[in-house]
Amino acid sequence: MEEKLNLTMEWDKTFPQSDKVDHSKVTFHNRYGITLAADLYQPKGAAGPFPALAVCGPFGAVKEQSSGLYAQTMAERGFLTVAFDPSYTGESGGTPRYMASPDINTEDFMAAVDFLSVQDNVDPEKIGIIGICGWGGMALNTAALDTRVKATVASTMYDMSRVNANGYFDSEDSEEARYEKRKALCAQRVVDYKSGTYALGGGVVDPLPEDAPFFVKDYYDYYKTPAATIPAA
């Protein structure tokens, strides 16, 4: 039984609505019992069955931002697409909020493929996925597990899994550094348990330090400036 979500029906994206695409809101559920919210984009005036794409990312972002823009653009090119909010994020269900899990988020992608596979106007043999930024890793993980996925795109700046394990440019690639990182994460769990809240995992620095490395400046320009492609979530 799907949870009833509070969905915004009017256009609320950070990008203009295309006149070449029909847009609607849909929901589907994953096997953890979480109901996911998605925007569905379909080529206007075209008849199926369509090739289809499930789109998600960046990490921590919502479907009103770049994943929706990717999905709408691909619908202009003839695909039926869904851009979905991951579990615990945006309009999707799940508590506590703003949590992430490689297992659950991989399942989110597979659940989106479930949804697409049973649509009458979708060719189930032509389903692909797009993972943006941090969700590129989730897309690759899904592609390794799900034989229904026929094409995968990971639109990423870097390998997030490698950075988490080894640090930027492998600057923390040692047994000692990895142990200290795990130790800090576990200490934070104690703090969170005492407070009854979960500390967020940081974000883009603001204001930008003068001595920030180039990749931090790239993040700042992308997420924080007036010309940013997607605003901070």
PDB file of N, CA and C in Angstrom, residues 157 168-169 208 210-221:
ATOM      1  N   MET A 157      31.307  14.346 -11.861  1.00  0.00           N
ATOM      2  CA  MET A 157      32.567  15.095 -11.838  1.00  0.00           C
ATOM      3  C   MET A 157      33.720  14.223 -11.345  1.00  0.00           C
ATOM      4  N   TYR A 168      40.058  13.405  -1.475  1.00  0.00           N
ATOM      5  CA  TYR A 168      40.323  14.029  -2.764  1.00  0.00           C
ATOM      6  C   TYR A 168      41.765  13.774  -3.191  1.00  0.00           C
ATOM      7  N   PHE A 169      41.919  13.382  -4.458  1.00  0.00           N
ATOM      8  CA  PHE A 169      43.239  13.106  -5.022  1.00  0.00           C
ATOM      9  C   PHE A 169      44.016  12.107  -4.172  1.00  0.00           C
ATOM     10  N   LEU A 208      32.974  31.719   0.115  1.00  0.00           N
ATOM     11  CA  LEU A 208      34.088  30.958  -0.445  1.00  0.00           C
ATOM     12  C   LEU A 208      35.420  31.507   0.051  1.00  0.00           C
ATOM     13  N   GLU A 210      39.320  32.487   0.146  1.00  0.00           N
ATOM     14  CA  GLU A 210      40.203  32.899  -0.949  1.00  0.00           C
ATOM     15  C   GLU A 210      41.164  31.791  -1.357  1.00  0.00           C
ATOM     16  N   ASP A 211      41.538  30.944  -0.397  1.00  0.00           N
ATOM     17  CA  ASP A 211      42.505  29.894  -0.697  1.00  0.00           C
ATOM     18  C   ASP A 211      41.834  28.555  -1.017  1.00  0.00           C
ATOM     19  N   ALA A 212      40.545  28.577  -1.364  1.00  0.00           N
ATOM     20  CA  ALA A 212      39.828  27.330  -1.670  1.00  0.00           C
ATOM     21  C   ALA A 212      40.433  26.672  -2.897  1.00  0.00           C
ATOM     22  N   PRO A 213      40.585  25.327  -2.882  1.00  0.00           N
ATOM     23  CA  PRO A 213      41.101  24.634  -4.068  1.00  0.00           C
ATOM     24  C   PRO A 213      40.140  24.776  -5.239  1.00  0.00           C
ATOM     25  N   PHE A 214      40.642  24.502  -6.431  1.00  0.00           N
ATOM     26  CA  PHE A 214      39.870  24.788  -7.647  1.00  0.00           C
ATOM     27  C   PHE A 214      38.551  24.040  -7.689  1.00  0.00           C
ATOM     28  N   PHE A 215      38.536  22.789  -7.167  1.00  0.00           N
ATOM     29  CA  PHE A 215      37.302  22.027  -7.261  1.00  0.00           C
ATOM     30  C   PHE A 215      36.232  22.577  -6.319  1.00  0.00           C
ATOM     31  N   VAL A 216      36.640  23.169  -5.192  1.00  0.00           N
ATOM     32  CA  VAL A 216      35.677  23.818  -4.301  1.00  0.00           C
ATOM     33  C   VAL A 216      35.128  25.078  -4.972  1.00  0.00           C
ATOM     34  N   LYS A 217      35.979  25.810  -5.697  1.00  0.00           N
ATOM     35  CA  LYS A 217      35.506  26.975  -6.453  1.00  0.00           C
ATOM     36  C   LYS A 217      34.505  26.553  -7.519  1.00  0.00           C
ATOM     37  N   ASP A 218      34.750  25.394  -8.151  1.00  0.00           N
ATOM     38  CA  ASP A 218      33.796  24.877  -9.139  1.00  0.00           C
ATOM     39  C   ASP A 218      32.448  24.587  -8.489  1.00  0.00           C
ATOM     40  N   TYR A 219      32.472  23.943  -7.313  1.00  0.00           N
ATOM     41  CA  TYR A 219      31.234  23.666  -6.597  1.00  0.00           C
ATOM     42  C   TYR A 219      30.487  24.965  -6.288  1.00  0.00           C
ATOM     43  N   TYR A 220      31.238  25.934  -5.785  1.00  0.00           N
ATOM     44  CA  TYR A 220      30.626  27.207  -5.393  1.00  0.00           C
ATOM     45  C   TYR A 220      29.976  27.887  -6.600  1.00  0.00           C
ATOM     46  N   ASP A 221      30.696  27.928  -7.712  1.00  0.00           N
ATOM     47  CA  ASP A 221      30.151  28.548  -8.920  1.00  0.00           C
ATOM     48  C   ASP A 221      28.896  27.821  -9.386  1.00  0.00           C
TER      49      ASP A 221
END
